[in-house]
Amino acid sequence: MLFTAGAGGVKILRRILRYTDKVFDLRQQIEGIKDKRQRVQICTPVIFSSAVVMALARLGSLNAVEQTKAERYWHRWLGGNLPSADTLGRVFSRISSEDIRALMRHVYRRLKRNKVLRPVYAEKIALIIDGHEPHKSDLRQCEGCLERKIHTLKGDKKQNYHRLVMASLLCEGICLPLDVEPQRPGEDEVTAAIRLLKRVLKNYPRAFDLILADGLYARAPFFKFALKHGKDVIAVLKDDRRDLLKDAQGLFNREKSKFYRDGNITRECWDIEHFRSWEQLGREVRVVKSLECRKVKRQRSKKFHWETSEWVWVSTIPKKDLDTDPFVKFGHGRWKIENNGFNELVNDWHANHVYRHDPVAMEAFWLVTMLAYILFHAFIQRNLKPQIRFKFSKAHWARMITACLYPSKIFIPP
C-alpha cells in the first residue's frame, strides 16, 4: 500500500505532541530524565525526545530515525540536531529507568484526574500480570541473558533469551501498561512478578482492586504477597493444584449451576467458596467453573457448529464482593494483556525489536514504547472528535504520524 504525506499527515504528529504538552506537560517532564554519563555532549532530554518520536512513528529502528528527512521538524522538536543511531543506543544503555517510570506515573495521574480510566465490570479495575519473551539468540549474549538448552537434530545447544513480566490495568476501552520487570538469571517468572508487583503497589497503590493472572501464578507466595497488601487475586486453576481441583470437581457434580448469556456465548457456571484444600496458602479460597458454548461458522464449509470450552479459576475474593457473572468476565479479561497488550505492542509498535543488546537499554526502550502507546491512545480517545475518530482506523492515524517524518517522499508501511 502506497501512502503519501498530505496536508493532514504533516500536521498530525505536531498535533499529538502539542496535545501531550498541554495535557501531560510532556516536554517539561522529559527534562527530568537523566543518565549515568560523566561528560555529556548531547543532553539526555534530547536523546529521550528522539526515542519518543521514534516510538510514536513506529519506525522500529534507530537507523530509520537517522535516515528520516524531516530535519526542520527534528530541530524544532528537539531544539537541536538529531542524535545519531549509535548515540541513541549508547545513551539508552546508561539511562535511568526509574526516571522513565516517574514520567509514566505522571501520565497515569493526569489520565486518572481527567476521568479517562473507568472500570469495566462491577465498578472494579483489575491489574493483569503476565510474562513475555521478547528476544532469543543462539549467538548474542549479555549479562541480563537467561540460558536454556534446546534439542535439535544436530544435538543439544545453548540458547540465550530475555523474559519480562508486564503489569497492565484493565480499563474501559484500553489495557493500560503500567510497568515491566525483566526476569533475572537464576530466578523464575513468579519471582520477577512479585518484584514488579511490589513496585506497582508502591507507585500505584489505589489504581486497582484485584489482580488477574494465569495458572503459573496460582502459587502460595504470590497469593500471600497480594493478600498482605490488601489485593485479591483471580488466577487460572490447572492440574498443578491437584488436590484443590479434585475437591472442586467433586463438588461441582453435586452443586446446582447458573446460566448466563454474553452475546453469542452461553455459560453454565458453578461458584463455590470455603475450600481449604490449598494447605500452602493457609486460608479459604473460592473456585469458579465456567462451561461455555458458542456458535461458530466454519470459514471453509460455511456451516455453523457449537464449540465448548471449560475454565476453572481460584480466587481469594468473596462472592459478596464480586458476583459470579462479573467474576467470569474478569477471568476472561486476563486475555486483554495478550490481545491488546503484547500483540499490539509487538506487532504494531516493534516492542520486541532489540535496539541495543544491553539489559538496561532493552528495559528502557520497552518503557518508551509503552509510554508512546499510552500517549497515542489517549490522543485518539480524548482529542479527536467522534466523527473523525470512528471514520478512520488507528492504523490509519499511525501511518499519518509516520508519514510526517517523510514529508517529501512516498511511504510504504511495513
Coordinates of C-alpha atoms in Angstrom, one line a residue:
M1 CA 0.0 0.0 0.0
L2 CA 1.4 3.4 -1.0
F3 CA 0.8 6.3 1.3
T4 CA 1.8 9.9 0.8
A5 CA 2.1 12.6 3.5
G6 CA -0.6 15.1 2.6
A7 CA -1.5 18.2 4.5
G8 CA -3.2 16.3 7.3
G9 CA -0.2 14.0 7.6
V10 CA 2.2 16.8 8.0
K11 CA 0.2 18.2 10.9
I12 CA -0.8 15.2 12.9
L13 CA 2.5 14.5 14.6
R14 CA 2.8 18.1 15.7
R15 CA -0.8 18.0 16.9
I16 CA -0.2 14.9 19.1
L17 CA 2.9 16.4 20.6
R18 CA 1.1 19.7 21.3
Y19 CA -1.7 17.6 23.0
T20 CA 0.8 15.8 25.1
D21 CA 2.5 19.0 26.2
K22 CA -0.9 20.6 27.1
V23 CA -2.4 17.6 29.0
F24 CA 0.7 15.8 30.3
D25 CA 3.4 18.5 30.3
L26 CA 5.5 16.1 28.3
R27 CA 8.3 18.3 27.3
Q28 CA 8.7 19.6 30.8
Q29 CA 8.6 16.1 32.3
I30 CA 11.2 14.9 29.9
E31 CA 13.6 17.4 31.3
G32 CA 13.8 15.2 34.4
I33 CA 15.2 12.2 32.5
K34 CA 18.9 11.5 33.5
D35 CA 21.6 9.0 32.6
K36 CA 25.0 7.9 34.1
R37 CA 27.3 9.6 31.6
Q38 CA 30.2 11.6 33.1
R39 CA 30.7 14.0 30.2
V40 CA 27.6 14.9 28.3
Q41 CA 27.7 16.4 24.8
I42 CA 24.0 15.9 23.9
C43 CA 21.7 16.2 26.8
T44 CA 19.5 13.3 27.9
P45 CA 16.2 15.0 27.2
V46 CA 17.1 15.4 23.5
I47 CA 18.0 11.7 23.3
F48 CA 14.8 10.7 25.0
S49 CA 12.6 13.0 22.9
S50 CA 14.1 11.4 19.8
A51 CA 13.1 8.0 21.1
V52 CA 9.6 9.1 22.0
V53 CA 9.0 10.3 18.4
M54 CA 10.6 7.1 17.0
A55 CA 8.1 5.1 19.1
L56 CA 5.1 7.3 18.1
A57 CA 6.0 7.0 14.5
R58 CA 6.6 3.2 14.9
L59 CA 9.8 3.3 13.0
G60 CA 11.2 0.2 14.8
S61 CA 14.8 1.0 14.1
L62 CA 17.4 3.5 15.3
N63 CA 18.9 3.7 11.8
A64 CA 15.4 4.5 10.5
V65 CA 15.4 7.6 12.8
E66 CA 18.7 8.7 11.5
Q67 CA 17.5 8.3 7.9
T68 CA 14.4 10.5 8.2
K69 CA 14.4 13.6 6.0
A70 CA 12.4 16.0 8.3
E71 CA 15.5 17.9 9.6
R72 CA 13.4 21.1 10.1
Y73 CA 10.9 19.2 12.2
W74 CA 13.5 17.5 14.3
H75 CA 15.3 20.8 15.0
R76 CA 12.0 22.4 16.1
W77 CA 11.0 19.5 18.4
L78 CA 14.5 18.8 19.9
G79 CA 15.9 22.3 19.9
G80 CA 19.0 21.0 18.2
N81 CA 20.2 18.4 15.7
L82 CA 19.0 14.8 15.6
P83 CA 21.4 12.4 17.5
S84 CA 23.0 9.5 15.6
A85 CA 21.8 5.9 15.9
D86 CA 24.9 5.0 17.9
T87 CA 24.4 7.8 20.3
L88 CA 20.8 6.8 20.9
G89 CA 21.7 3.2 21.7
R90 CA 24.7 4.1 23.8
V91 CA 22.8 6.6 26.0
F92 CA 19.9 4.3 26.5
S93 CA 22.2 1.7 27.9
R94 CA 23.0 4.2 30.7
I95 CA 19.6 5.9 31.1
S96 CA 17.6 5.8 34.3
S97 CA 14.6 3.5 34.0
E98 CA 13.3 4.9 37.3
D99 CA 13.0 8.4 35.7
I100 CA 11.0 7.0 32.8
R101 CA 8.7 5.2 35.3
A102 CA 8.3 8.5 37.1
L103 CA 7.2 10.1 33.8
M104 CA 4.7 7.3 33.2
R105 CA 3.4 7.7 36.7
H106 CA 2.8 11.4 36.0
V107 CA 0.9 10.5 32.8
Y108 CA -1.2 8.0 34.7
R109 CA -2.2 10.6 37.3
R110 CA -3.3 13.0 34.6
L111 CA -5.4 10.3 32.9
K112 CA -7.0 9.4 36.3
R113 CA -7.7 13.0 37.1
N114 CA -9.3 13.5 33.7
K115 CA -11.7 10.5 34.3
V116 CA -10.2 8.5 31.4
L117 CA -9.6 5.3 33.4
R118 CA -13.1 3.8 34.1
P119 CA -13.9 0.4 35.4
V120 CA -15.2 -2.3 33.1
Y121 CA -17.1 -4.7 35.3
A122 CA -18.7 -4.4 38.8
E123 CA -17.1 -0.9 39.3
K124 CA -13.7 -2.5 39.8
I125 CA -10.4 -2.1 38.0
A126 CA -8.1 -5.1 37.7
L127 CA -4.3 -5.4 37.3
I128 CA -3.3 -8.0 34.8
I129 CA 0.2 -9.6 35.2
D130 CA 1.8 -11.9 32.6
G131 CA 5.2 -12.8 31.2
H132 CA 6.6 -12.3 27.7
E133 CA 9.7 -13.4 25.9
P134 CA 10.8 -10.6 23.6
H135 CA 14.1 -11.9 22.4
K136 CA 16.2 -15.1 21.9
S137 CA 19.5 -15.7 20.2
D138 CA 22.0 -18.5 19.7
L139 CA 24.9 -16.1 19.3
R140 CA 24.5 -12.8 21.2
Q141 CA 24.8 -12.7 24.9
C142 CA 24.8 -10.0 27.6
E143 CA 24.8 -10.0 31.4
G144 CA 21.0 -10.0 31.5
C145 CA 20.5 -13.1 29.3
L146 CA 18.9 -16.2 30.6
E147 CA 20.1 -19.6 29.3
R148 CA 18.4 -22.8 28.3
K149 CA 19.2 -26.0 26.4
I150 CA 17.2 -26.8 23.3
H151 CA 17.2 -30.1 21.5
T152 CA 17.9 -30.1 17.7
L153 CA 18.6 -32.7 15.1
K154 CA 22.3 -31.9 15.4
G155 CA 22.2 -32.3 19.2
D156 CA 21.7 -30.1 22.2
K157 CA 22.8 -26.4 22.1
K158 CA 22.6 -23.4 24.4
Q159 CA 20.2 -20.6 23.7
N160 CA 20.2 -17.2 25.2
Y161 CA 16.9 -15.3 25.8
H162 CA 15.3 -12.5 27.7
R163 CA 12.0 -12.6 29.5
L164 CA 10.0 -9.9 31.2
V165 CA 6.8 -9.5 33.2
M166 CA 4.4 -6.7 32.4
A167 CA 1.6 -5.2 34.6
S168 CA -1.4 -3.6 32.8
L169 CA -4.7 -2.1 34.0
L170 CA -7.9 -3.5 32.6
C171 CA -9.9 -0.3 32.0
E172 CA -12.8 0.6 29.7
G173 CA -11.5 0.9 26.1
I174 CA -7.9 0.3 26.9
C175 CA -5.5 -2.2 28.5
L176 CA -3.1 0.4 30.0
P177 CA 0.5 -0.8 30.5
L178 CA 2.0 0.4 33.8
D179 CA 5.4 -1.2 34.3
V180 CA 7.7 -4.0 33.3
E181 CA 10.3 -6.1 35.2
P182 CA 12.9 -8.2 33.5
Q183 CA 13.4 -11.7 34.7
R184 CA 17.0 -12.1 36.1
P185 CA 19.3 -15.1 35.7
G186 CA 18.6 -17.9 38.2
E187 CA 15.0 -16.9 39.0
D188 CA 11.6 -17.9 37.7
E189 CA 8.8 -15.7 36.3
V190 CA 6.8 -15.5 39.6
T191 CA 9.8 -14.1 41.5
A192 CA 10.1 -11.3 38.9
A193 CA 6.3 -10.8 39.1
I194 CA 6.5 -10.3 42.9
R195 CA 9.3 -7.8 42.5
L196 CA 7.2 -6.0 39.8
L197 CA 4.1 -6.1 42.0
K198 CA 6.0 -4.6 44.9
R199 CA 7.0 -1.6 42.8
V200 CA 3.5 -1.2 41.3
L201 CA 1.9 -1.3 44.7
K202 CA 4.3 1.4 45.8
N203 CA 3.7 3.6 42.8
Y204 CA 0.0 2.9 42.1
P205 CA -1.4 1.8 45.5
R206 CA -5.0 2.7 44.7
A207 CA -5.0 2.2 40.9
F208 CA -6.7 -1.3 41.0
D209 CA -8.9 -3.5 43.2
L210 CA -7.8 -7.1 42.2
I211 CA -5.1 -8.9 40.3
L212 CA -5.6 -11.2 37.3
A213 CA -3.1 -13.9 36.4
D214 CA -2.7 -17.2 34.5
G215 CA -2.2 -20.6 36.0
L216 CA 1.5 -20.1 36.6
Y217 CA 0.8 -17.6 39.3
A218 CA -1.5 -19.9 41.3
R219 CA 1.2 -20.2 43.9
A220 CA 1.1 -19.6 47.6
P221 CA 4.0 -16.9 47.7
F222 CA 2.3 -14.8 45.0
F223 CA -1.2 -15.0 46.6
K224 CA 0.2 -14.3 50.1
F225 CA 2.1 -11.2 48.9
A226 CA -1.0 -9.8 47.2
L227 CA -3.2 -10.5 50.3
K228 CA -0.6 -8.9 52.6
H229 CA -1.1 -5.7 50.7
G230 CA -4.9 -5.9 50.6
K231 CA -5.4 -7.1 47.0
D232 CA -7.4 -10.1 46.0
V233 CA -6.3 -12.4 43.2
I234 CA -8.1 -14.3 40.4
A235 CA -5.9 -17.0 38.7
V236 CA -6.5 -19.9 36.4
L237 CA -6.7 -23.2 38.2
K238 CA -4.8 -26.0 36.5
D239 CA -3.6 -29.5 37.4
D240 CA -0.7 -28.0 39.4
R241 CA -3.1 -27.7 42.3
R242 CA -4.5 -31.2 42.0
D243 CA -6.0 -31.6 45.5
L244 CA -7.9 -28.3 45.2
L245 CA -9.0 -29.0 41.6
K246 CA -10.1 -32.6 42.5
D247 CA -12.1 -31.4 45.5
A248 CA -13.7 -28.7 43.4
Q249 CA -14.6 -31.0 40.5
G250 CA -16.3 -33.4 43.0
L251 CA -18.5 -30.6 44.4
F252 CA -19.3 -29.2 41.0
N253 CA -21.0 -32.5 40.2
R254 CA -23.4 -32.1 43.1
E255 CA -23.9 -28.3 43.2
K256 CA -26.6 -26.5 41.2
S257 CA -25.2 -24.4 38.3
K258 CA -26.3 -21.0 37.0
F259 CA -26.7 -20.0 33.3
Y260 CA -25.5 -16.6 31.9
R261 CA -25.6 -15.3 28.3
D262 CA -23.0 -12.9 26.9
G263 CA -23.6 -12.2 23.2
N264 CA -23.4 -15.5 21.4
I265 CA -21.8 -17.3 24.4
T266 CA -23.8 -19.3 26.8
R267 CA -22.1 -20.0 30.2
E268 CA -23.0 -22.6 32.7
C269 CA -21.2 -21.6 36.0
W270 CA -20.5 -23.2 39.3
D271 CA -19.3 -21.0 42.1
I272 CA -18.2 -22.5 45.5
E273 CA -16.5 -20.8 48.4
H274 CA -14.6 -22.0 51.6
F275 CA -12.2 -24.5 50.1
R276 CA -9.4 -25.5 52.4
S277 CA -7.5 -27.9 50.1
W278 CA -4.7 -25.4 49.4
E279 CA -2.7 -26.0 52.5
Q280 CA 0.3 -23.9 51.5
L281 CA -1.9 -20.8 51.3
G282 CA -3.3 -21.4 54.8
R283 CA -6.7 -19.8 54.1
E284 CA -10.0 -20.4 52.4
V285 CA -10.3 -19.8 48.7
R286 CA -13.1 -19.7 46.1
V287 CA -13.3 -21.8 43.0
V288 CA -15.4 -20.9 39.9
K289 CA -16.0 -23.1 36.9
S290 CA -17.5 -22.0 33.6
L291 CA -18.6 -24.4 30.9
E292 CA -19.0 -22.3 27.8
C293 CA -20.7 -22.9 24.4
R294 CA -20.6 -20.6 21.4
K295 CA -21.9 -20.9 17.8
V296 CA -19.1 -20.7 15.3
K297 CA -19.2 -20.5 11.5
R298 CA -16.5 -22.5 9.7
Q299 CA -14.8 -20.5 7.0
R300 CA -14.4 -23.4 4.6
S301 CA -17.7 -25.2 4.9
K302 CA -19.8 -22.1 5.8
K303 CA -21.6 -24.3 8.3
F304 CA -22.4 -23.4 11.9
H305 CA -21.4 -25.7 14.8
W306 CA -21.1 -25.4 18.6
E307 CA -17.8 -25.1 20.3
T308 CA -17.4 -25.9 24.0
S309 CA -14.7 -24.9 26.5
E310 CA -14.1 -25.3 30.2
W311 CA -12.5 -22.7 32.5
V312 CA -11.7 -23.0 36.2
W313 CA -10.4 -20.2 38.4
V314 CA -9.2 -19.9 42.0
S315 CA -9.6 -16.7 43.9
T316 CA -9.5 -15.0 47.3
I317 CA -12.3 -12.5 46.6
P318 CA -15.6 -13.5 48.3
K319 CA -18.8 -13.8 46.4
K320 CA -20.4 -10.9 48.3
D321 CA -17.8 -8.5 46.8
L322 CA -17.9 -9.9 43.2
D323 CA -20.8 -11.9 41.8
T324 CA -20.3 -14.9 39.5
D325 CA -21.1 -13.2 36.2
P326 CA -18.6 -10.3 36.5
F327 CA -16.1 -12.8 38.1
V328 CA -16.1 -14.9 34.9
K329 CA -15.8 -11.8 32.8
F330 CA -12.8 -10.7 34.8
G331 CA -11.3 -14.2 34.4
H332 CA -11.5 -13.9 30.6
G333 CA -10.4 -10.2 30.8
R334 CA -6.9 -11.5 31.5
W335 CA -6.5 -12.2 27.8
K336 CA -6.6 -8.4 27.2
I337 CA -2.9 -8.3 28.1
E338 CA -2.2 -10.7 25.2
N339 CA -4.6 -9.3 22.6
N340 CA -4.4 -5.6 23.4
G341 CA -1.1 -5.6 25.2
F342 CA 1.7 -7.9 23.9
N343 CA 0.2 -8.5 20.5
E344 CA -0.3 -4.8 19.7
L345 CA 3.0 -3.7 21.3
V346 CA 4.9 -6.3 19.4
N347 CA 3.2 -6.4 16.0
D348 CA 2.4 -2.7 15.7
W349 CA 4.9 -0.9 17.9
H350 CA 8.0 -3.1 17.4
A351 CA 8.4 -3.6 21.2
N352 CA 10.3 -6.9 20.6
H353 CA 13.0 -5.2 18.5
V354 CA 16.4 -5.2 20.2
Y355 CA 17.6 -1.6 19.6
R356 CA 20.7 -2.4 21.7
H357 CA 21.6 -5.7 23.2
D358 CA 22.0 -4.4 26.7
P359 CA 19.7 -5.2 29.7
V360 CA 19.3 -1.5 30.7
A361 CA 18.7 -0.4 27.1
M362 CA 16.2 -3.1 26.4
E363 CA 14.2 -2.3 29.6
A364 CA 14.3 1.4 28.8
F365 CA 13.1 1.0 25.2
W366 CA 10.2 -1.2 26.4
L367 CA 9.2 1.6 28.8
V368 CA 9.4 4.2 26.0
T369 CA 7.3 2.0 23.7
M370 CA 4.7 1.7 26.5
L371 CA 4.7 5.4 27.0
A372 CA 4.2 6.1 23.3
Y373 CA 1.3 3.5 23.3
I374 CA -0.4 5.4 26.1
L375 CA 0.0 8.8 24.6
F376 CA -1.2 7.6 21.2
H377 CA -4.4 6.0 22.6
A378 CA -5.1 9.0 24.9
F379 CA -4.8 11.3 21.9
I380 CA -7.2 9.2 19.8
Q381 CA -9.8 8.8 22.5
R382 CA -9.6 12.3 24.0
N383 CA -8.5 14.7 21.3
L384 CA -10.2 13.5 18.1
K385 CA -13.8 14.3 17.5
P386 CA -16.1 11.2 17.4
Q387 CA -17.0 11.8 13.7
I388 CA -13.3 11.6 12.6
R389 CA -12.3 9.0 15.2
F390 CA -14.8 6.5 14.0
K391 CA -14.2 7.3 10.3
F392 CA -10.6 6.1 10.3
S393 CA -8.8 3.2 12.0
K394 CA -6.0 3.6 14.5
A395 CA -3.7 2.1 11.8
H396 CA -4.6 5.0 9.5
W397 CA -3.5 7.5 12.2
A398 CA -0.3 5.6 12.8
R399 CA 0.6 5.8 9.1
M400 CA -0.2 9.5 9.2
I401 CA 2.2 10.0 12.1
T402 CA 4.9 8.0 10.3
A403 CA 4.4 10.0 7.1
C404 CA 5.2 13.2 8.9
L405 CA 8.9 12.2 9.1
Y406 CA 9.0 11.6 5.3
P407 CA 7.2 14.8 4.0
S408 CA 8.6 14.7 0.5
K409 CA 8.5 11.0 -0.3
I410 CA 6.1 8.2 -0.7
F411 CA 5.9 6.0 2.4
I412 CA 5.4 2.2 2.2
P413 CA 4.2 1.0 5.6
P414 CA 5.7 -2.3 6.8

